[in-house]
């Protein structure tokens, strides 16, 4: 990649932001006060996501933390909601940034924090979904071991590890995010060179390019590819076990979590695709980013408010709309717990040894 191209693309003509996700063409004609149709639409979408995310995830936090008996599944749902809630409460900063035509007025520290929370939310969510999938798989494949070792304390320990790992992988945002004046505005951008864009030399630009590649590739592999492989493998094993024991028709126990996983990957796929394309910006038309980034941003941000909506509309039959939202959330979360255990124990009675069968029958009897 030519040094001149790298400098031209990142410092003068375009400020492509794959984390906070704006591709802003900075030209002499651009007016700091003008907000186009895409900007207005973005503000509307982000505002709706913020409102729904704070209310929905806040309600899930209250329900799982204070209204329901603690179980492994409620621990998973609680941590998913907390990760989304933290991102949503800082989303108004980015809404203002977009409304002001990408003029960042909150300082460098908040530029770093705001970006960090989006990436941290991504990692925390995908690691939790991977852990949930592995937990489901173990419950089906090794039901007796799961009965003896699967507990709330272990779930909290796993969540603590996930949050720490997500913090570590999201930390580049705290290092590389920066602010700089650009055509009458202050922009919040990725400064991989760690130097003044106007004073960069060849060595610093090349170092910045290497860091840029390392961050994007790590994010793609750790936040998308590897979790996707593990999740897919877990559910293939689960389906195989259920079919082998003639339990394939029982899909209810998995419908909520499978839908959450599919929704997550659909929301984040465009983001990661653009992140990879950004590494080849010199051969990719700028129009791809200009058109793709707003869509990728909207989908990635929208994922932070999707889970509570899925709980409400999948927890009970669509026809029973007279049930209050609070009750629907409780039923959705508790339904997942009960059916998952029931399915695991039904599987045990088919495929375990005589000793395992008696243990499983005791558990199933106690549930019923």
Short mmCIF file of C-alpha atoms in Angstrom, two decimals:
data_model
loop_
_atom_site.label_atom_id
_atom_site.label_comp_id
_atom_site.label_asym_id
_atom_site.label_seq_id
_atom_site.Cartn_x
_atom_site.Cartn_y
_atom_site.Cartn_z
CA UNK A 1 0.00 0.00 0.00
CA UNK A 2 1.44 3.34 -0.98
CA UNK A 3 2.22 5.67 1.88
CA UNK A 4 0.68 8.58 0.00
CA UNK A 5 -2.58 6.66 -0.45
CA UNK A 6 -2.72 5.74 3.21
CA UNK A 7 -2.13 9.32 4.31
CA UNK A 8 -4.60 10.68 1.77
CA UNK A 9 -7.37 8.28 2.72
CA UNK A 10 -7.15 8.56 6.46
CA UNK A 11 -6.14 12.10 7.14
CA UNK A 12 -7.50 14.37 4.47
CA UNK A 13 -10.37 13.18 2.32
CA UNK A 14 -12.07 10.51 4.42
CA UNK A 15 -12.57 9.84 8.05
CA UNK A 16 -13.79 6.27 7.99
CA UNK A 17 -14.70 5.18 11.47
CA UNK A 18 -15.39 1.44 11.70
CA UNK A 19 -16.04 1.59 15.43
CA UNK A 20 -18.43 4.49 15.71
CA UNK A 21 -19.10 3.89 12.18
CA UNK A 22 -19.26 7.01 10.11
CA UNK A 23 -17.78 7.56 6.72
CA UNK A 24 -17.59 11.33 6.40
CA UNK A 25 -16.31 12.86 3.19
CA UNK A 26 -14.55 16.03 4.20
CA UNK A 27 -14.39 18.47 1.30
CA UNK A 28 -14.13 22.17 0.90
CA UNK A 29 -17.84 22.32 0.05
CA UNK A 30 -18.97 20.41 3.15
CA UNK A 31 -20.85 22.57 5.59
CA UNK A 32 -20.43 21.88 9.34
CA UNK A 33 -24.05 22.81 9.89
CA UNK A 34 -25.59 20.70 7.13
CA UNK A 35 -27.03 17.30 8.00
CA UNK A 36 -28.13 15.18 5.06
CA UNK A 37 -30.96 12.67 4.79
CA UNK A 38 -28.69 9.82 5.88
CA UNK A 39 -27.67 11.78 8.97
CA UNK A 40 -31.26 12.59 9.92
CA UNK A 41 -32.30 8.96 9.43
CA UNK A 42 -29.34 7.81 11.52
CA UNK A 43 -30.31 10.15 14.37
CA UNK A 44 -33.89 8.82 14.31
CA UNK A 45 -32.75 5.18 14.31
CA UNK A 46 -30.16 5.69 17.05
CA UNK A 47 -32.66 7.57 19.21
CA UNK A 48 -35.24 4.77 18.87
CA UNK A 49 -32.60 2.14 19.65
CA UNK A 50 -31.43 4.12 22.68
CA UNK A 51 -34.95 4.46 24.11
CA UNK A 52 -35.90 0.83 23.49
CA UNK A 53 -32.52 -0.41 24.70
CA UNK A 54 -32.57 1.46 27.99
CA UNK A 55 -36.19 0.55 28.77
CA UNK A 56 -36.02 -3.04 27.54
CA UNK A 57 -32.65 -4.01 28.96
CA UNK A 58 -33.38 -2.13 32.18
CA UNK A 59 -36.55 -4.16 32.60
CA UNK A 60 -34.70 -7.43 31.93
CA UNK A 61 -32.07 -6.45 34.51
CA UNK A 62 -34.76 -5.75 37.13
CA UNK A 63 -36.56 -9.03 36.38
CA UNK A 64 -33.52 -11.31 36.32
CA UNK A 65 -31.77 -9.62 39.25
CA UNK A 66 -34.69 -9.06 41.64
CA UNK A 67 -37.85 -10.84 40.48
CA UNK A 68 -36.70 -14.33 39.51
CA UNK A 69 -35.02 -17.19 41.27
CA UNK A 70 -31.33 -17.27 40.42
CA UNK A 71 -30.42 -19.92 37.87
CA UNK A 72 -27.64 -20.42 35.34
CA UNK A 73 -29.87 -19.17 32.53
CA UNK A 74 -30.93 -16.01 34.36
CA UNK A 75 -27.24 -15.25 34.94
CA UNK A 76 -26.64 -15.45 31.17
CA UNK A 77 -29.64 -13.23 30.38
CA UNK A 78 -28.70 -10.74 33.11
CA UNK A 79 -25.17 -10.27 31.77
CA UNK A 80 -26.41 -9.91 28.19
CA UNK A 81 -28.78 -7.19 29.34
CA UNK A 82 -26.12 -5.36 31.39
CA UNK A 83 -23.71 -5.29 28.42
CA UNK A 84 -26.40 -3.83 26.15
CA UNK A 85 -27.61 -1.39 28.81
CA UNK A 86 -24.14 0.07 29.37
CA UNK A 87 -23.80 0.76 25.66
CA UNK A 88 -27.28 2.29 25.42
CA UNK A 89 -26.75 4.80 28.22
CA UNK A 90 -23.76 6.25 26.36
CA UNK A 91 -25.43 6.14 22.95
CA UNK A 92 -26.84 9.71 23.33
CA UNK A 93 -23.27 11.00 22.95
CA UNK A 94 -23.04 9.47 19.51
CA UNK A 95 -26.54 10.68 18.65
CA UNK A 96 -25.44 14.25 19.36
CA UNK A 97 -22.23 13.65 17.39
CA UNK A 98 -24.26 12.51 14.37
CA UNK A 99 -26.82 15.31 14.76
CA UNK A 100 -23.99 17.86 14.73
CA UNK A 101 -22.69 16.42 11.45
CA UNK A 102 -19.86 14.57 13.17
CA UNK A 103 -18.58 17.37 15.33
CA UNK A 104 -17.36 15.77 18.58
CA UNK A 105 -17.76 18.18 21.50
CA UNK A 106 -17.28 15.80 24.44
CA UNK A 107 -13.50 15.64 24.58
CA UNK A 108 -10.92 12.96 23.81
CA UNK A 109 -11.62 10.85 26.89
CA UNK A 110 -15.29 10.38 26.04
CA UNK A 111 -14.35 9.71 22.41
CA UNK A 112 -12.31 6.76 23.67
CA UNK A 113 -14.95 5.55 26.14
CA UNK A 114 -17.84 5.77 23.71
CA UNK A 115 -16.04 3.70 21.10
CA UNK A 116 -14.75 1.27 23.72
CA UNK A 117 -18.28 0.52 24.93
CA UNK A 118 -19.51 -0.43 21.45
CA UNK A 119 -16.65 -2.88 20.90
CA UNK A 120 -16.87 -4.16 24.48
CA UNK A 121 -20.59 -4.75 23.99
CA UNK A 122 -19.84 -6.76 20.85
CA UNK A 123 -17.23 -8.96 22.53
CA UNK A 124 -19.23 -9.47 25.72
CA UNK A 125 -22.37 -10.42 23.79
CA UNK A 126 -20.71 -12.86 21.42
CA UNK A 127 -18.68 -14.50 24.20
CA UNK A 128 -21.82 -14.90 26.30
CA UNK A 129 -23.70 -16.41 23.36
CA UNK A 130 -20.79 -18.80 22.77
CA UNK A 131 -20.78 -19.79 26.43
CA UNK A 132 -24.55 -20.31 26.42
CA UNK A 133 -24.25 -22.55 23.36
CA UNK A 134 -21.48 -24.58 24.99
CA UNK A 135 -23.58 -24.83 28.16
CA UNK A 136 -26.53 -26.17 26.13
CA UNK A 137 -24.27 -28.67 24.41
CA UNK A 138 -22.81 -29.98 27.66
CA UNK A 139 -26.30 -30.34 29.15
CA UNK A 140 -27.31 -32.61 26.29
CA UNK A 141 -24.07 -34.54 25.79
CA UNK A 142 -23.06 -34.95 29.45
CA UNK A 143 -26.30 -34.55 31.46
CA UNK A 144 -25.08 -36.22 34.64
CA UNK A 145 -21.86 -34.20 34.73
CA UNK A 146 -23.92 -31.08 34.05
CA UNK A 147 -26.24 -31.89 36.93
CA UNK A 148 -23.33 -32.19 39.34
CA UNK A 149 -21.27 -29.20 38.22
CA UNK A 150 -23.58 -26.69 36.51
CA UNK A 151 -24.44 -24.02 39.09
CA UNK A 152 -24.96 -20.28 39.51
CA UNK A 153 -21.56 -19.71 41.08
CA UNK A 154 -19.78 -21.25 38.10
CA UNK A 155 -21.92 -19.17 35.74
CA UNK A 156 -20.96 -15.95 37.53
CA UNK A 157 -17.30 -17.00 37.35
CA UNK A 158 -17.58 -17.60 33.61
CA UNK A 159 -19.21 -14.19 33.16
CA UNK A 160 -16.40 -12.51 35.11
CA UNK A 161 -13.83 -14.09 32.79
CA UNK A 162 -15.86 -12.97 29.77
CA UNK A 163 -16.02 -9.35 30.95
CA UNK A 164 -12.28 -9.23 31.63
CA UNK A 165 -11.43 -10.81 28.27
CA UNK A 166 -13.80 -8.43 26.48
CA UNK A 167 -12.14 -5.48 28.26
CA UNK A 168 -8.71 -6.62 27.11
CA UNK A 169 -9.79 -7.12 23.49
CA UNK A 170 -11.62 -3.77 23.44
CA UNK A 171 -8.72 -1.82 24.94
CA UNK A 172 -7.29 -0.71 21.54
CA UNK A 173 -10.17 1.78 21.43
CA UNK A 174 -8.86 3.36 24.62
CA UNK A 175 -5.41 3.64 23.04
CA UNK A 176 -6.04 4.60 19.43
CA UNK A 177 -9.21 6.70 19.52
CA UNK A 178 -8.39 10.38 19.27
CA UNK A 179 -9.87 13.75 18.38
CA UNK A 180 -8.59 16.28 15.86
CA UNK A 181 -9.90 19.40 14.08
CA UNK A 182 -11.16 18.76 10.54
CA UNK A 183 -12.75 21.47 8.36
CA UNK A 184 -14.24 23.45 11.21
CA UNK A 185 -15.23 20.42 13.31
CA UNK A 186 -13.67 18.12 15.86
CA UNK A 187 -13.69 14.54 14.63
CA UNK A 188 -13.47 11.37 16.74
CA UNK A 189 -11.36 8.90 14.77
CA UNK A 190 -8.86 6.02 14.89
CA UNK A 191 -5.34 7.42 15.20
CA UNK A 192 -3.32 4.25 14.71
CA UNK A 193 -0.12 6.23 14.24
CA UNK A 194 -0.46 7.77 17.73
CA UNK A 195 0.80 11.08 16.34
CA UNK A 196 -0.52 14.33 14.92
CA UNK A 197 -1.98 13.48 11.49
CA UNK A 198 -0.38 16.57 10.00
CA UNK A 199 3.08 15.73 11.37
CA UNK A 200 3.29 12.03 10.53
CA UNK A 201 6.40 10.64 8.90
CA UNK A 202 6.71 7.53 6.78
CA UNK A 203 7.73 5.27 9.69
CA UNK A 204 4.79 6.29 11.88
CA UNK A 205 2.34 5.79 9.02
CA UNK A 206 3.65 2.31 8.32
CA UNK A 207 3.45 1.44 12.02
CA UNK A 208 -0.10 2.78 12.09
CA UNK A 209 -1.03 0.63 9.14
CA UNK A 210 0.29 -2.51 10.87
CA UNK A 211 -1.68 -1.69 14.01
CA UNK A 212 -4.76 -1.07 11.93
CA UNK A 213 -4.50 -4.50 10.31
CA UNK A 214 -3.83 -6.21 13.65
CA UNK A 215 -6.86 -4.60 15.33
CA UNK A 216 -9.30 -5.34 12.49
CA UNK A 217 -8.15 -8.92 11.93
CA UNK A 218 -8.23 -9.69 15.66
CA UNK A 219 -11.72 -8.24 15.90
CA UNK A 220 -12.91 -10.26 12.90
CA UNK A 221 -11.47 -13.54 14.17
CA UNK A 222 -12.14 -13.13 17.90
CA UNK A 223 -15.48 -11.34 17.65
CA UNK A 224 -16.99 -13.20 14.71
CA UNK A 225 -15.30 -16.20 13.07
CA UNK A 226 -14.17 -18.25 16.08
CA UNK A 227 -17.40 -17.71 18.09
CA UNK A 228 -19.43 -18.57 14.99
CA UNK A 229 -17.51 -21.83 14.54
CA UNK A 230 -17.93 -22.83 18.20
CA UNK A 231 -21.63 -21.93 18.27
CA UNK A 232 -22.32 -23.78 15.03
CA UNK A 233 -20.44 -26.87 16.23
CA UNK A 234 -22.35 -26.87 19.54
CA UNK A 235 -25.75 -26.76 17.89
CA UNK A 236 -24.80 -29.39 15.31
CA UNK A 237 -23.87 -31.70 18.18
CA UNK A 238 -27.13 -30.89 19.98
CA UNK A 239 -29.26 -31.54 16.90
CA UNK A 240 -27.39 -34.76 16.20
CA UNK A 241 -28.00 -36.03 19.74
CA UNK A 242 -31.67 -35.09 19.67
CA UNK A 243 -32.25 -36.73 16.30
CA UNK A 244 -30.47 -39.86 17.43
CA UNK A 245 -32.84 -40.06 20.38
CA UNK A 246 -35.93 -39.04 18.40
CA UNK A 247 -36.26 -35.70 20.13
CA UNK A 248 -35.79 -33.50 17.05
CA UNK A 249 -39.38 -32.25 17.14
CA UNK A 250 -38.83 -30.50 20.47
CA UNK A 251 -37.61 -27.12 19.26
CA UNK A 252 -39.08 -24.86 21.94
CA UNK A 253 -36.16 -25.05 24.40
CA UNK A 254 -33.79 -23.52 21.88
CA UNK A 255 -35.92 -21.08 19.93
CA UNK A 256 -35.13 -17.96 21.98
CA UNK A 257 -31.38 -18.43 22.26
CA UNK A 258 -31.02 -19.59 18.64
CA UNK A 259 -32.94 -16.52 17.48
CA UNK A 260 -30.73 -14.26 19.62
CA UNK A 261 -27.60 -15.83 18.12
CA UNK A 262 -28.85 -15.54 14.54
CA UNK A 263 -29.91 -11.94 15.17
CA UNK A 264 -26.49 -11.08 16.60
CA UNK A 265 -24.60 -12.42 13.60
CA UNK A 266 -26.98 -10.80 11.11
CA UNK A 267 -26.53 -7.46 12.86
CA UNK A 268 -22.75 -7.63 13.07
CA UNK A 269 -21.87 -9.34 9.77
CA UNK A 270 -21.90 -6.10 7.69
CA UNK A 271 -19.77 -4.37 10.33
CA UNK A 272 -17.07 -7.04 10.17
CA UNK A 273 -17.25 -7.25 6.38
CA UNK A 274 -16.61 -3.51 6.08
CA UNK A 275 -13.83 -3.79 8.64
CA UNK A 276 -12.03 -6.24 6.36
CA UNK A 277 -12.76 -4.21 3.23
CA UNK A 278 -11.29 -1.18 4.95
CA UNK A 279 -7.90 -2.91 4.90
CA UNK A 280 -8.12 -2.80 1.10
CA UNK A 281 -9.57 0.70 0.83
CA UNK A 282 -7.21 1.56 -2.05
CA UNK A 283 -8.96 -0.97 -4.34
CA UNK A 284 -12.51 -0.68 -2.95
CA UNK A 285 -14.69 2.14 -4.30
CA UNK A 286 -15.40 4.81 -1.70
CA UNK A 287 -19.09 4.48 -2.53
CA UNK A 288 -19.07 1.01 -0.90
CA UNK A 289 -18.17 2.57 2.44
CA UNK A 290 -20.33 5.62 1.98
CA UNK A 291 -23.42 3.48 1.37
CA UNK A 292 -22.50 0.49 3.53
CA UNK A 293 -21.32 2.10 6.73
CA UNK A 294 -24.66 3.75 7.67
CA UNK A 295 -26.42 0.41 7.20
CA UNK A 296 -23.75 -1.51 9.10
CA UNK A 297 -23.85 1.05 11.89
CA UNK A 298 -27.62 0.91 12.23
CA UNK A 299 -27.62 -2.90 12.38
CA UNK A 300 -24.76 -3.12 14.89
CA UNK A 301 -26.26 -0.48 17.16
CA UNK A 302 -29.77 -1.94 16.84
CA UNK A 303 -28.57 -5.27 18.20
CA UNK A 304 -28.24 -3.67 21.63
CA UNK A 305 -32.03 -3.35 21.93
CA UNK A 306 -33.11 -6.53 20.13
CA UNK A 307 -32.92 -9.15 22.88
CA UNK A 308 -35.73 -7.81 25.13
CA UNK A 309 -37.96 -7.53 22.05
CA UNK A 310 -37.21 -11.14 21.15
CA UNK A 311 -37.99 -12.25 24.72
CA UNK A 312 -41.40 -10.55 24.58
CA UNK A 313 -42.47 -11.82 21.17
CA UNK A 314 -41.08 -15.34 21.49
CA UNK A 315 -41.79 -16.05 25.13
CA UNK A 316 -45.48 -16.66 24.51
CA UNK A 317 -47.87 -17.24 21.67
CA UNK A 318 -48.29 -14.13 19.50
CA UNK A 319 -52.05 -14.30 19.93
CA UNK A 320 -51.92 -13.67 23.67
CA UNK A 321 -51.25 -9.96 23.51
CA UNK A 322 -53.39 -9.27 26.57
CA UNK A 323 -50.51 -10.48 28.74
CA UNK A 324 -48.53 -7.58 30.20
CA UNK A 325 -45.01 -6.98 28.90
CA UNK A 326 -43.57 -7.58 32.36
CA UNK A 327 -45.29 -10.98 32.55
CA UNK A 328 -44.22 -11.87 29.02
CA UNK A 329 -40.58 -11.18 29.88
CA UNK A 330 -40.79 -13.30 33.03
CA UNK A 331 -42.43 -16.13 31.13
CA UNK A 332 -39.90 -15.96 28.31
CA UNK A 333 -36.91 -16.11 30.63
CA UNK A 334 -38.34 -18.78 32.93
CA UNK A 335 -39.73 -20.79 30.03
CA UNK A 336 -36.26 -21.18 28.61
CA UNK A 337 -34.99 -22.54 31.90
CA UNK A 338 -37.74 -25.06 32.41
CA UNK A 339 -37.84 -26.41 28.88
CA UNK A 340 -34.05 -26.64 28.60
CA UNK A 341 -33.82 -28.77 31.70
CA UNK A 342 -36.75 -30.88 30.63
CA UNK A 343 -35.24 -31.52 27.21
CA UNK A 344 -31.89 -32.47 28.66
CA UNK A 345 -33.45 -34.94 31.07
CA UNK A 346 -35.65 -36.48 28.37
CA UNK A 347 -32.46 -37.04 26.39
CA UNK A 348 -30.83 -38.72 29.38
CA UNK A 349 -33.53 -41.36 29.67
CA UNK A 350 -32.79 -42.44 26.11
CA UNK A 351 -29.02 -42.50 25.96
CA UNK A 352 -27.50 -42.98 29.41
CA UNK A 353 -26.52 -46.11 31.28
CA UNK A 354 -28.73 -47.70 33.95
CA UNK A 355 -27.17 -45.64 36.73
CA UNK A 356 -27.42 -42.40 34.77
CA UNK A 357 -31.02 -43.21 33.89
CA UNK A 358 -32.08 -43.35 37.51
CA UNK A 359 -30.46 -40.00 38.27
CA UNK A 360 -32.08 -38.39 35.28
CA UNK A 361 -35.49 -39.79 36.16
CA UNK A 362 -35.19 -38.35 39.67
CA UNK A 363 -34.44 -34.92 38.23
CA UNK A 364 -37.30 -35.10 35.75
CA UNK A 365 -39.69 -36.23 38.47
CA UNK A 366 -38.67 -33.36 40.71
CA UNK A 367 -39.27 -30.85 37.95
CA UNK A 368 -42.70 -32.17 37.13
#
